[in-house]
mmCIF file of C-alpha atoms in Angstrom:
data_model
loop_
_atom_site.group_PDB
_atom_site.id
_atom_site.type_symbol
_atom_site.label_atom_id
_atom_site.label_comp_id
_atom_site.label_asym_id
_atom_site.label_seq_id
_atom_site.Cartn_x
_atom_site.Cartn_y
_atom_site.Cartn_z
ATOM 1 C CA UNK G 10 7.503 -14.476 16.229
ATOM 2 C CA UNK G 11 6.078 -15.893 13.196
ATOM 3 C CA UNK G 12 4.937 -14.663 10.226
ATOM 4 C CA UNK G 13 1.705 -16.035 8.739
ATOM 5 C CA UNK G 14 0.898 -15.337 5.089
ATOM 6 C CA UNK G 15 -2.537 -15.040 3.714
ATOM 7 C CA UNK G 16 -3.614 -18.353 1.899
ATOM 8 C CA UNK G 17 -4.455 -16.455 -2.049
ATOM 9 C CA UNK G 18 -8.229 -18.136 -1.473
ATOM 10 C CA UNK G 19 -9.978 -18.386 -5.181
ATOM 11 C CA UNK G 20 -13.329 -16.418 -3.503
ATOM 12 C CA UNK G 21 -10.908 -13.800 -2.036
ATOM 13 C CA UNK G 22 -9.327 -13.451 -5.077
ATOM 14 C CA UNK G 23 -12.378 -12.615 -6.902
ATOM 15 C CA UNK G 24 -14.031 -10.146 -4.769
ATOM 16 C CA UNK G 25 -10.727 -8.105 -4.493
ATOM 17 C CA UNK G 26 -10.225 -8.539 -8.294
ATOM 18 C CA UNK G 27 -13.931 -7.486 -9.071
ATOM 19 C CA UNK G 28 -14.195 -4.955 -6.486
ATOM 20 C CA UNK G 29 -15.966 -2.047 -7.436
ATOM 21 C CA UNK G 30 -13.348 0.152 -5.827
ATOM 22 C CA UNK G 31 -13.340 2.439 -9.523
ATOM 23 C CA UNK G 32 -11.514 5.521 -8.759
ATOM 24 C CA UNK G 33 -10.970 7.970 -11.079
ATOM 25 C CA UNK G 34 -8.596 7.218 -13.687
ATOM 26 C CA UNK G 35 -6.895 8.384 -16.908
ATOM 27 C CA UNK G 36 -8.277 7.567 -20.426
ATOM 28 C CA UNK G 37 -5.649 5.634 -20.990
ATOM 29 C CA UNK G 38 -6.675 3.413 -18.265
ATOM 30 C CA UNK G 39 -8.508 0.981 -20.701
ATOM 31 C CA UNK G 40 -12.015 1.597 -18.928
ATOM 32 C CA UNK G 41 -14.112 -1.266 -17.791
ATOM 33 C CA UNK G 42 -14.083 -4.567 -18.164
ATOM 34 C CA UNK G 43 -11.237 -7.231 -17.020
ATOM 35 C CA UNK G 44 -9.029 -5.423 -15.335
ATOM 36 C CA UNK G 45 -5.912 -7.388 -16.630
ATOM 37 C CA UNK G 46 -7.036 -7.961 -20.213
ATOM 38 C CA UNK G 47 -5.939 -6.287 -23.126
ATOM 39 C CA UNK G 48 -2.248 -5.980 -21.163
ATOM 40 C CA UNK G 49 1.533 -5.685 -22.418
ATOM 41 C CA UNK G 50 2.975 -8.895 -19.919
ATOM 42 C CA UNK G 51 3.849 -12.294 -21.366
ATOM 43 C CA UNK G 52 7.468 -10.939 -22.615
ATOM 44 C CA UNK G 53 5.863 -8.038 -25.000
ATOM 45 C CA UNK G 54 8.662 -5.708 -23.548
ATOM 46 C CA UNK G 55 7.864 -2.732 -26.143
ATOM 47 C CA UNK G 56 5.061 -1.981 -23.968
ATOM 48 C CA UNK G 57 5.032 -1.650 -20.195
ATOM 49 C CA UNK G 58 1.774 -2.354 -18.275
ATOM 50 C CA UNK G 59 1.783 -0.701 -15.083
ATOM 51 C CA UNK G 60 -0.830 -1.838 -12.394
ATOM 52 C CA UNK G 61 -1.778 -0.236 -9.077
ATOM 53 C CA UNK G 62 -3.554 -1.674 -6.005
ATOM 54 C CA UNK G 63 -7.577 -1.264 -5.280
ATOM 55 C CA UNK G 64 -6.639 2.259 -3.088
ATOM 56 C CA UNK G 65 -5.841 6.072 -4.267
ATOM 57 C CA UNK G 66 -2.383 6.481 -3.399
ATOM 58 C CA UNK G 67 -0.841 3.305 -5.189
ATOM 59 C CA UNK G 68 -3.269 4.531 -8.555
ATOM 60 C CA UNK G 69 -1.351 8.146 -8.038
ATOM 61 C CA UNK G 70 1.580 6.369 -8.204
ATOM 62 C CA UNK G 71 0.582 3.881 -10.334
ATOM 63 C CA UNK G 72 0.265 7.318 -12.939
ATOM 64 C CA UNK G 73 3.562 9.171 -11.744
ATOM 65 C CA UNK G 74 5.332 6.051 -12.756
ATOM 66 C CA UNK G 75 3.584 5.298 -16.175
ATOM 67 C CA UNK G 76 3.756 9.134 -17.317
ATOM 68 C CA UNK G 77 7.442 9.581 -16.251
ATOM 69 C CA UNK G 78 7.767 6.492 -18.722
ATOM 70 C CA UNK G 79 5.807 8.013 -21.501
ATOM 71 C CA UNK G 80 7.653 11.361 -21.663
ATOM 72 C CA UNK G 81 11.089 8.914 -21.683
ATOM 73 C CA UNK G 82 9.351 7.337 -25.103
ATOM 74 C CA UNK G 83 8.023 4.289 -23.541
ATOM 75 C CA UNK G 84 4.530 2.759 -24.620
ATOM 76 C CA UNK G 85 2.454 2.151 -21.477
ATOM 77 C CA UNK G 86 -0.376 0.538 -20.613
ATOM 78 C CA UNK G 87 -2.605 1.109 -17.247
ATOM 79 C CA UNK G 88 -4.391 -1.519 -15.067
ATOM 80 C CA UNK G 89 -5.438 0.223 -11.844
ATOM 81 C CA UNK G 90 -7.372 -0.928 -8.989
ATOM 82 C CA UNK G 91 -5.847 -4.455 -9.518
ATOM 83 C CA UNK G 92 -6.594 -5.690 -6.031
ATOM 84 C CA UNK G 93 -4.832 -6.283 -2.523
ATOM 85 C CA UNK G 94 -1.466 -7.664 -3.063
ATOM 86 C CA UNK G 95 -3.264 -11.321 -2.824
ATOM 87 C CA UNK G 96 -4.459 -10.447 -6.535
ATOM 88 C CA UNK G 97 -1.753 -7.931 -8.007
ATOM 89 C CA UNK G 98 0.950 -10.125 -7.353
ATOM 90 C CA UNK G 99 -0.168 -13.449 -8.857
ATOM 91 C CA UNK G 100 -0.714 -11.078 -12.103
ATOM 92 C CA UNK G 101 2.483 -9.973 -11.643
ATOM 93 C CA UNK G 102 4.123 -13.118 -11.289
ATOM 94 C CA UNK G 103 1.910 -14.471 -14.034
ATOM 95 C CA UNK G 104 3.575 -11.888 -16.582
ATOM 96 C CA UNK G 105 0.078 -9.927 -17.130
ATOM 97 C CA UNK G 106 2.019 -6.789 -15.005
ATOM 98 C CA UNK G 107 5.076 -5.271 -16.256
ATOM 99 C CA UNK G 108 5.559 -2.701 -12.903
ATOM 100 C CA UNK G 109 4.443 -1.773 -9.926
ATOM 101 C CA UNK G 110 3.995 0.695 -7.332
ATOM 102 C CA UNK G 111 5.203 -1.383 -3.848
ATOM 103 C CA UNK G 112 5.945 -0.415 -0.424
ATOM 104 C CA UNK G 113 9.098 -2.307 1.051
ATOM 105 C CA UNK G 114 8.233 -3.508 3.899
ATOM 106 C CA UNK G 115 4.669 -4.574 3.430
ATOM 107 C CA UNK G 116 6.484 -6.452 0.434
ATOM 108 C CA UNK G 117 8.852 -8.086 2.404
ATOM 109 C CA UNK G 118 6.728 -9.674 5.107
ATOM 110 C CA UNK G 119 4.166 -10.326 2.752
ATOM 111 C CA UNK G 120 7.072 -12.453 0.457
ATOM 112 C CA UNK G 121 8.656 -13.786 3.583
ATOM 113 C CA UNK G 122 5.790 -14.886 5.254
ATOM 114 C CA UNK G 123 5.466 -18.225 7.132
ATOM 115 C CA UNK G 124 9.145 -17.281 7.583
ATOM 116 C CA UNK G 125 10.821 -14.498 10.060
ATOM 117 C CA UNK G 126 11.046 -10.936 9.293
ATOM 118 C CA UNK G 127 14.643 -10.993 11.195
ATOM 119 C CA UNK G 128 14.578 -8.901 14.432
ATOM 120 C CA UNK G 129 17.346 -6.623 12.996
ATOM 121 C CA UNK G 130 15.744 -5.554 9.459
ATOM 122 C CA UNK G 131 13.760 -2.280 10.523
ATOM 123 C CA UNK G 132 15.082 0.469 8.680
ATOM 124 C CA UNK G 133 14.225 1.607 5.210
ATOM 125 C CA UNK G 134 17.963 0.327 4.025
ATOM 126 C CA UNK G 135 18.025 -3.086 6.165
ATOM 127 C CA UNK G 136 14.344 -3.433 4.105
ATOM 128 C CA UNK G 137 15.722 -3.323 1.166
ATOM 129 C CA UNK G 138 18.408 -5.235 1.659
ATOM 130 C CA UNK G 139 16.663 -8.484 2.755
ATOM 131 C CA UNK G 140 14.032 -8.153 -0.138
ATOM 132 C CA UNK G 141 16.004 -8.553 -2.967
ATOM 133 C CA UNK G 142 16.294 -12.178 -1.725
ATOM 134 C CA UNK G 143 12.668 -12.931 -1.934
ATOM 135 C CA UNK G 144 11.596 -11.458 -4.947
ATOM 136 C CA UNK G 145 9.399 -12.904 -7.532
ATOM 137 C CA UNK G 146 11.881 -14.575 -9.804
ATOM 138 C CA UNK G 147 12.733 -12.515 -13.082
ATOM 139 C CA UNK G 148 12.163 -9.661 -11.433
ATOM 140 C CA UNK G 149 14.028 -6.761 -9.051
ATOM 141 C CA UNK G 150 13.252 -3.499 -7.410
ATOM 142 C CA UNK G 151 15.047 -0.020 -8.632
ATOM 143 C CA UNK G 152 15.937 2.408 -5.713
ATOM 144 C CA UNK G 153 13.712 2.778 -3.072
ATOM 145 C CA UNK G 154 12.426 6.775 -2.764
ATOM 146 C CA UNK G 155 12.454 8.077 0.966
ATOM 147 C CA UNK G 156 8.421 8.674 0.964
ATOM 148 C CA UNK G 157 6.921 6.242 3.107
ATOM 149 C CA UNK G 158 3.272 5.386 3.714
ATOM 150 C CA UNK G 159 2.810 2.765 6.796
ATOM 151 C CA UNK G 160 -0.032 0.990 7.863
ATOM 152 C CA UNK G 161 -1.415 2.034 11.108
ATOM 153 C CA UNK G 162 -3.871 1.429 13.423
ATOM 154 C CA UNK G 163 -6.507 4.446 13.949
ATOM 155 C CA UNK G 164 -8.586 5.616 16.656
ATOM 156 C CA UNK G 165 -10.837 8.917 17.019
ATOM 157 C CA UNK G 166 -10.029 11.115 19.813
ATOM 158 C CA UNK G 167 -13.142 10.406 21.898
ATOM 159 C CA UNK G 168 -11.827 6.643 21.506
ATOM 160 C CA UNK G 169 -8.728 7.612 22.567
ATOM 161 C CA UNK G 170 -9.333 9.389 25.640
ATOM 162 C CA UNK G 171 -11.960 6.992 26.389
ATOM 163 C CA UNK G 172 -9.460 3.953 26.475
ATOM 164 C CA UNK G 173 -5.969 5.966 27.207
ATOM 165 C CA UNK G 174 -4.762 4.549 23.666
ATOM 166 C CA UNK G 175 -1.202 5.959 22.519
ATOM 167 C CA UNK G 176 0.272 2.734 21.375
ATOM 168 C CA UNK G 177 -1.275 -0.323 20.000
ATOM 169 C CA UNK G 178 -0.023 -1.971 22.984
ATOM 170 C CA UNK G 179 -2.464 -0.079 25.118
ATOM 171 C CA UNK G 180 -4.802 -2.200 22.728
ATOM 172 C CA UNK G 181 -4.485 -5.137 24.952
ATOM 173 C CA UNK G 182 -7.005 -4.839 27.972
ATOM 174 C CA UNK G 183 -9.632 -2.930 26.063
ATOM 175 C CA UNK G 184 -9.721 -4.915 22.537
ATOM 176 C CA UNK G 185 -12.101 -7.142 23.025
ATOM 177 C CA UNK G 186 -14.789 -4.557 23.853
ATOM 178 C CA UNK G 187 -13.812 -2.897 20.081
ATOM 179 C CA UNK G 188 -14.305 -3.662 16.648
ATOM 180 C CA UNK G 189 -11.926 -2.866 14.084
ATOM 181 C CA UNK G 190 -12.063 -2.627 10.542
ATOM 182 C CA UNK G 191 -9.948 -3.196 7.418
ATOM 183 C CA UNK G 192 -9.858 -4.512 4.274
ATOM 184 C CA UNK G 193 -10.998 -8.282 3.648
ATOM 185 C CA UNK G 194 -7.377 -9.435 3.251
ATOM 186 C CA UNK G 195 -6.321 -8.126 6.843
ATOM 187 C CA UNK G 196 -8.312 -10.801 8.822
ATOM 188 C CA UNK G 197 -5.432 -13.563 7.602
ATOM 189 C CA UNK G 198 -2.073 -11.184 7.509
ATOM 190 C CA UNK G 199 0.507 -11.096 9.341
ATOM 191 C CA UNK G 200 0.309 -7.554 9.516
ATOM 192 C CA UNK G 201 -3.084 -7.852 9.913
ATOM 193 C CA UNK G 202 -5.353 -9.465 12.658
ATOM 194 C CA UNK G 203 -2.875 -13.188 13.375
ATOM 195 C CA UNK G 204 -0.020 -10.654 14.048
ATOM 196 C CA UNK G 205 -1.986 -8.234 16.296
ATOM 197 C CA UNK G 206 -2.338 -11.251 18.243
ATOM 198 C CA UNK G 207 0.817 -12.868 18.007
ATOM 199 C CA UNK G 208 3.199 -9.834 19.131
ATOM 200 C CA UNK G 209 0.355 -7.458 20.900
ATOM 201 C CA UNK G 210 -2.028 -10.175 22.052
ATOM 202 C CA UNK G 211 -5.134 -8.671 20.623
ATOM 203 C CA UNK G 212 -8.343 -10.347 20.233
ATOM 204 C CA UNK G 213 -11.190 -7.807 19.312
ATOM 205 C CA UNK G 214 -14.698 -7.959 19.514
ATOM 206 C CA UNK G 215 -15.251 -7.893 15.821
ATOM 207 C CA UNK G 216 -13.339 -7.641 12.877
ATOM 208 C CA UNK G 217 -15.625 -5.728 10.077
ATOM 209 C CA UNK G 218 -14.431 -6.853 6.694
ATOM 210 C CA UNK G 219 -14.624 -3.275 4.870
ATOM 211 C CA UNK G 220 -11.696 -1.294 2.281
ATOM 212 C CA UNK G 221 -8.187 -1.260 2.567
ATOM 213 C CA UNK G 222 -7.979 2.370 4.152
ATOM 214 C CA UNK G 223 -10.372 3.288 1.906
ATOM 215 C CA UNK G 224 -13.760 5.300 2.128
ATOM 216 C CA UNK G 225 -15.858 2.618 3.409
ATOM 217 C CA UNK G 226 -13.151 2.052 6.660
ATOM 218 C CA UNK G 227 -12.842 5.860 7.030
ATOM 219 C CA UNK G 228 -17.058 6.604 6.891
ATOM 220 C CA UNK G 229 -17.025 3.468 9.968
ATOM 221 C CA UNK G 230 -14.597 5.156 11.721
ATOM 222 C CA UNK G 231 -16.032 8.478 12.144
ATOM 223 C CA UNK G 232 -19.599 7.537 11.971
ATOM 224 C CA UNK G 233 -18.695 4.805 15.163
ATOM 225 C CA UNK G 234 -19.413 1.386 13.414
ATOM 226 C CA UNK G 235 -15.960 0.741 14.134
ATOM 227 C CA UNK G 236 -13.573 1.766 16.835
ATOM 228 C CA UNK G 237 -10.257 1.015 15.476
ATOM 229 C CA UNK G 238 -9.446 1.400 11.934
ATOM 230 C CA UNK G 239 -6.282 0.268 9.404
ATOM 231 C CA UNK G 240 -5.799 3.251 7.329
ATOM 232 C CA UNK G 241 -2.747 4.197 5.693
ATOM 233 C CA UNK G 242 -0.394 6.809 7.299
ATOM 234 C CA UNK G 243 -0.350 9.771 4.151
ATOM 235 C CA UNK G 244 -3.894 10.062 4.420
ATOM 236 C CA UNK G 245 -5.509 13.248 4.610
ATOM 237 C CA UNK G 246 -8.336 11.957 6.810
ATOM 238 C CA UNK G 247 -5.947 11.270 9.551
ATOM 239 C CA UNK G 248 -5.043 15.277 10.229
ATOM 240 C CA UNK G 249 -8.635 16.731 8.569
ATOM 241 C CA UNK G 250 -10.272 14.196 11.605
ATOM 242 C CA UNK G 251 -7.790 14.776 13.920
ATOM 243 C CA UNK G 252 -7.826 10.996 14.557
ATOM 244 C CA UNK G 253 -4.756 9.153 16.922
ATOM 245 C CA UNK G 254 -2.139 6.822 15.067
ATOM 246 C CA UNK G 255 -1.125 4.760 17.372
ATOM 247 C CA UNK G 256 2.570 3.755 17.719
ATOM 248 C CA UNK G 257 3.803 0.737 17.238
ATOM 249 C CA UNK G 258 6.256 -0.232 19.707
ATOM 250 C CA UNK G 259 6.732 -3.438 18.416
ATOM 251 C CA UNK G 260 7.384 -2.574 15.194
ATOM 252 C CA UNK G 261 4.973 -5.186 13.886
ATOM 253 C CA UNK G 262 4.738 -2.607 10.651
ATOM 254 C CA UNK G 263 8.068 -2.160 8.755
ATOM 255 C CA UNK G 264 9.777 0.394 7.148
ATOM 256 C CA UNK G 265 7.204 1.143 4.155
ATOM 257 C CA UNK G 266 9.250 3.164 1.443
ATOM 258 C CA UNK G 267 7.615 3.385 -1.942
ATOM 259 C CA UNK G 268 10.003 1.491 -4.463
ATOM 260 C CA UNK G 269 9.314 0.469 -8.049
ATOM 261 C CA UNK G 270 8.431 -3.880 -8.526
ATOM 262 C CA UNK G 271 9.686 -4.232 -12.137
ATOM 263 C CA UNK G 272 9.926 -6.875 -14.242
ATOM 264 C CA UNK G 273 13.902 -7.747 -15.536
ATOM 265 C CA UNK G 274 12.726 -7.802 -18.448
ATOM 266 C CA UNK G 275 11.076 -4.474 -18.927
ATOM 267 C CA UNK G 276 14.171 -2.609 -17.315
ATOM 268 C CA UNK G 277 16.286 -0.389 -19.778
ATOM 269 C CA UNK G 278 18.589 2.303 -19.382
ATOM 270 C CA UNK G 279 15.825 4.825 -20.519
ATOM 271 C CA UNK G 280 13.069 2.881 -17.778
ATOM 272 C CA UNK G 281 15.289 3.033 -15.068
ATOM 273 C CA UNK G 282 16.224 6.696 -15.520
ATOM 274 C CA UNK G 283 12.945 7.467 -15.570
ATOM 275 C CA UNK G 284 11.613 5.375 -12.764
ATOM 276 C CA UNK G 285 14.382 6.656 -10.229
ATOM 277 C CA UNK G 286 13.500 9.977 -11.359
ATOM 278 C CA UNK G 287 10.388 9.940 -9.935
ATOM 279 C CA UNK G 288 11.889 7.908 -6.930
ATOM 280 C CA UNK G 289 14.152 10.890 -6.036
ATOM 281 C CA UNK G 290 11.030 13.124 -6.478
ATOM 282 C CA UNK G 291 9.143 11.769 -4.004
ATOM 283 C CA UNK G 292 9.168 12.550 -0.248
ATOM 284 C CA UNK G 293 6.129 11.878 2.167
ATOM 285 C CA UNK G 294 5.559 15.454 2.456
ATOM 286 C CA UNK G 295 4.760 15.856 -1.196
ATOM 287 C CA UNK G 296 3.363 12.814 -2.066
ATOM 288 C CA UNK G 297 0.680 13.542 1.312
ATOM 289 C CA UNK G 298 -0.066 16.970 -0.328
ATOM 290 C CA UNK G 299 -0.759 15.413 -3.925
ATOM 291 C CA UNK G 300 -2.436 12.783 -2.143
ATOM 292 C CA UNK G 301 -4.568 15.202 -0.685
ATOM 293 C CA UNK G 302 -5.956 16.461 -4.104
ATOM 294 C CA UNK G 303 -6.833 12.949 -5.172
ATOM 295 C CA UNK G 304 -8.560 12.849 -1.674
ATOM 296 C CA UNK G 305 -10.303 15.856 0.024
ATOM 297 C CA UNK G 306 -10.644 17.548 -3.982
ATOM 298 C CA UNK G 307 -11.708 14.656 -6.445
ATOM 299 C CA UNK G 308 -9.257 15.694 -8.670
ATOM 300 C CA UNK G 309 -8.495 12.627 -10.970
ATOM 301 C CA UNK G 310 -5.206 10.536 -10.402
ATOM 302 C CA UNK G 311 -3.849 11.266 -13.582
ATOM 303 C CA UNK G 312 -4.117 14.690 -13.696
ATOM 304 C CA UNK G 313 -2.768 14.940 -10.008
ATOM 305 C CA UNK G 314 0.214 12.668 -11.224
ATOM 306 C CA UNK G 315 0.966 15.229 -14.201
ATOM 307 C CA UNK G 316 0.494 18.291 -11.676
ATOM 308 C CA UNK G 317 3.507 16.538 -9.564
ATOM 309 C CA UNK G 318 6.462 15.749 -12.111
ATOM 310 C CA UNK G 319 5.955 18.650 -13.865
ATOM 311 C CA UNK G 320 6.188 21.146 -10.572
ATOM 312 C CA UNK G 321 8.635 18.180 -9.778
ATOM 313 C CA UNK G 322 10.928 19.094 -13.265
ATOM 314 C CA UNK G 323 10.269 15.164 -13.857
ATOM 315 C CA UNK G 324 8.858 15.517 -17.101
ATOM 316 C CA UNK G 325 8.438 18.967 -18.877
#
C-alpha cells in the first residue's frame, strides 16, 4: 500500500491560505489581514504564536492551548484559520508558527507520505511512536491527550439504507453512482480520494471540492448535492442528523489523538506544564460537548476555550 502525499501546489496554497473560512475568534486573534503577519516565529521565543487549521475544532483548541499558556505567564500570539495542513505546516516549518494543535495520525501519514504507514502502527501509542521520527526538524510533540477526532466518511440514513452502507468497503459497487465531498486538499491525499482507491478501490462519480468538514460539506450532505461526505468524527452534526459513519475496516484512517506540534525552541518547563495540562484535560467526550457550543450555539472559540479549563481546574 502506498502512501501518496499531496504535492503543496502554489494555487492550492493560496485559496486554503485566503479562504474565507473566518470563524469566530478572540480579540487577541489579530483580526484581518495576513493571516501569518505580525507573528512571534523566526526564534522570538518570548512570545509563542499559536496557529490553528481553517475548521472549528482545531481554532477551540488552537485557544485552550494559547490561554492555558497565558495564565502560565507566557505572551501569545493567535493565527487561526491558517489553512489545511498543506499551508499550516510550511508556516510552521518556515518559523512563522510557534505551536500547534495536530492530530497524530493524520500527522504521521501526512509526514510519511510517499512512504508506508507500517501495517503494525494503529494504535494511539504505536502513532506516536513512529512520528517522532518524521517530524519537522527543530521541533517535537509533548504527550499526546486520549481525545481523538478521526476523519470519516459520512452518509445520511436514506443513503444508507438505500445502498446497505456500514463500512466504507460496502463503498465499492455503488461509488461510482455517488458524489462525495471534502475539502480541496482531499482530492490528492492519501487519506483522501488516491487512498480510497488504493486500499477500498473506490472511484466515485464526482468529487465536489467543498470545506474540510466544514459547513459548506455538511449543508451538501443534508440538502443531497452530495452523497458521501468527509466530516470529522466529534462533530455535532453527525448525532443532531443522525447521519452513518462508516467503519473503516481497513484502517485507512489512523489513530487521530490530539497532541501539541511545538517548536524546540519555544518548549520550557512552564510551556510544557501547561500544554500537558490541557492534554490530560481533554477526552473526546468533553472536547465533543465544548465542540458542540462552538457548533450548534455560535458561541465564540475563545470564550468556549475559557468555559473548558476553568470547569477543567486548568487555569483558575
Amino acid at each position: 500500500m502506498r502512501r501518496t502525499r499531496s504535492t503543496v501546489l502554489l494555487a492550492a496554497s493560496a485559496l486554503l491560505a485566503g479562504s474565507a473560512l473566518t470563524a469566530c475568534g478572540s480579540d487577541d486573534d489579530g483580526g484581518g489581514g495576513d493571516p501569518l503577519s505580525g507573528g512571534g516565529g523566526d526564534g522570538d521565543t518570548s512570545t509563542i504564536t499559536v496557529g490553528s487549521a481553517n475548521f472549528p475544532e482545531n481554532e477551540l483548541l488552537m485557544q485552550m492551548y494559547g490561554q492555558a499558556l497565558e495564565d502560565a505567564g507566557v505572551d501569545v500570539e493567535y493565527q487561526p484559520n491558517i489553512g489545511a495542513r498543506e499551508v499550516y505546516l510550511e508556516a510552521f516549518e518556515g518559523g512563522e508558527i510557534d505551536l500547534l494543535p495536530e492530530y497524530n495520525g493524520a500527522l504521521l501519514s501526512y509526514l510519511l507520505a510517499p512512504d508506508l504507514v507500517p501495517e503494525d502502527v494503529t494504535d494511539p501509542d504505536q502513532v506516536y511512536d513512529a512520528l517522532q521520527d518524521v517530524l519537522p526538524e527543530g521541533s517535537e510533540t509533548l504527550p499526546q491527550s486520549e481525545a481523538e477526532d478521526k476523519d470519516t466518511l459520512t452518509v445520511t440514513q436514506e443513503t444508507a439504507e438505500e445502498f446497505d452502507l456500514a463500512s466504507i468497503a460496502d463503498l465499492e459497487p455503488v461509488a461510482d453512482q455517488l458524489v462525495v465531498g471534502a475539502g480541496p486538499e482531499f482530492e490528492e491525499r492519501f487519506q483522501g480520494l488516491v487512498g480510497l482507491e488504493e486500499v477500498y478501490g473506490l472511484t466515485f462519480e464526482e468529487f465536489r471540492a467543498l470545506d474540510a468538514g466544514g459547513p459548506l460539506t455538511k449543508e451538501a450532505l443534508e440538502n443531497g448535492d452530495i452523497d458521501v461526505a468527509n466530516i470529522f468524527s466529534t462533530d455535532s452534526a453527525i448525532t443532531e442528523n443522525d447521519w452513518v459513519v462508516l467503519e473503516d475496516p481497513e484502517n485507512l484512517y489512523l489513530a487521530q489523538n490530539i497532541v501539541p506540534l511545538i517548536q524546540s525552541e519555544a518548549v520550557t518547563p512552564e510551556v510544557e506544564e501547561a500544554l500537558n495540562a490541557v492534554s490530560e484535560a481533554l477526552t473526546t467526550e468533553n472536547l465533543t460537548e465544548y465542540l458542540a457550543m462552538v457548533q450548534l450555539d455560535n458561541a465564540d472559540p475563545s470564550v468556549v476555550a475559557e468555559q473548558f479549563l476553568t470547569d477543567e481546574g486548568v487555569i483558575s
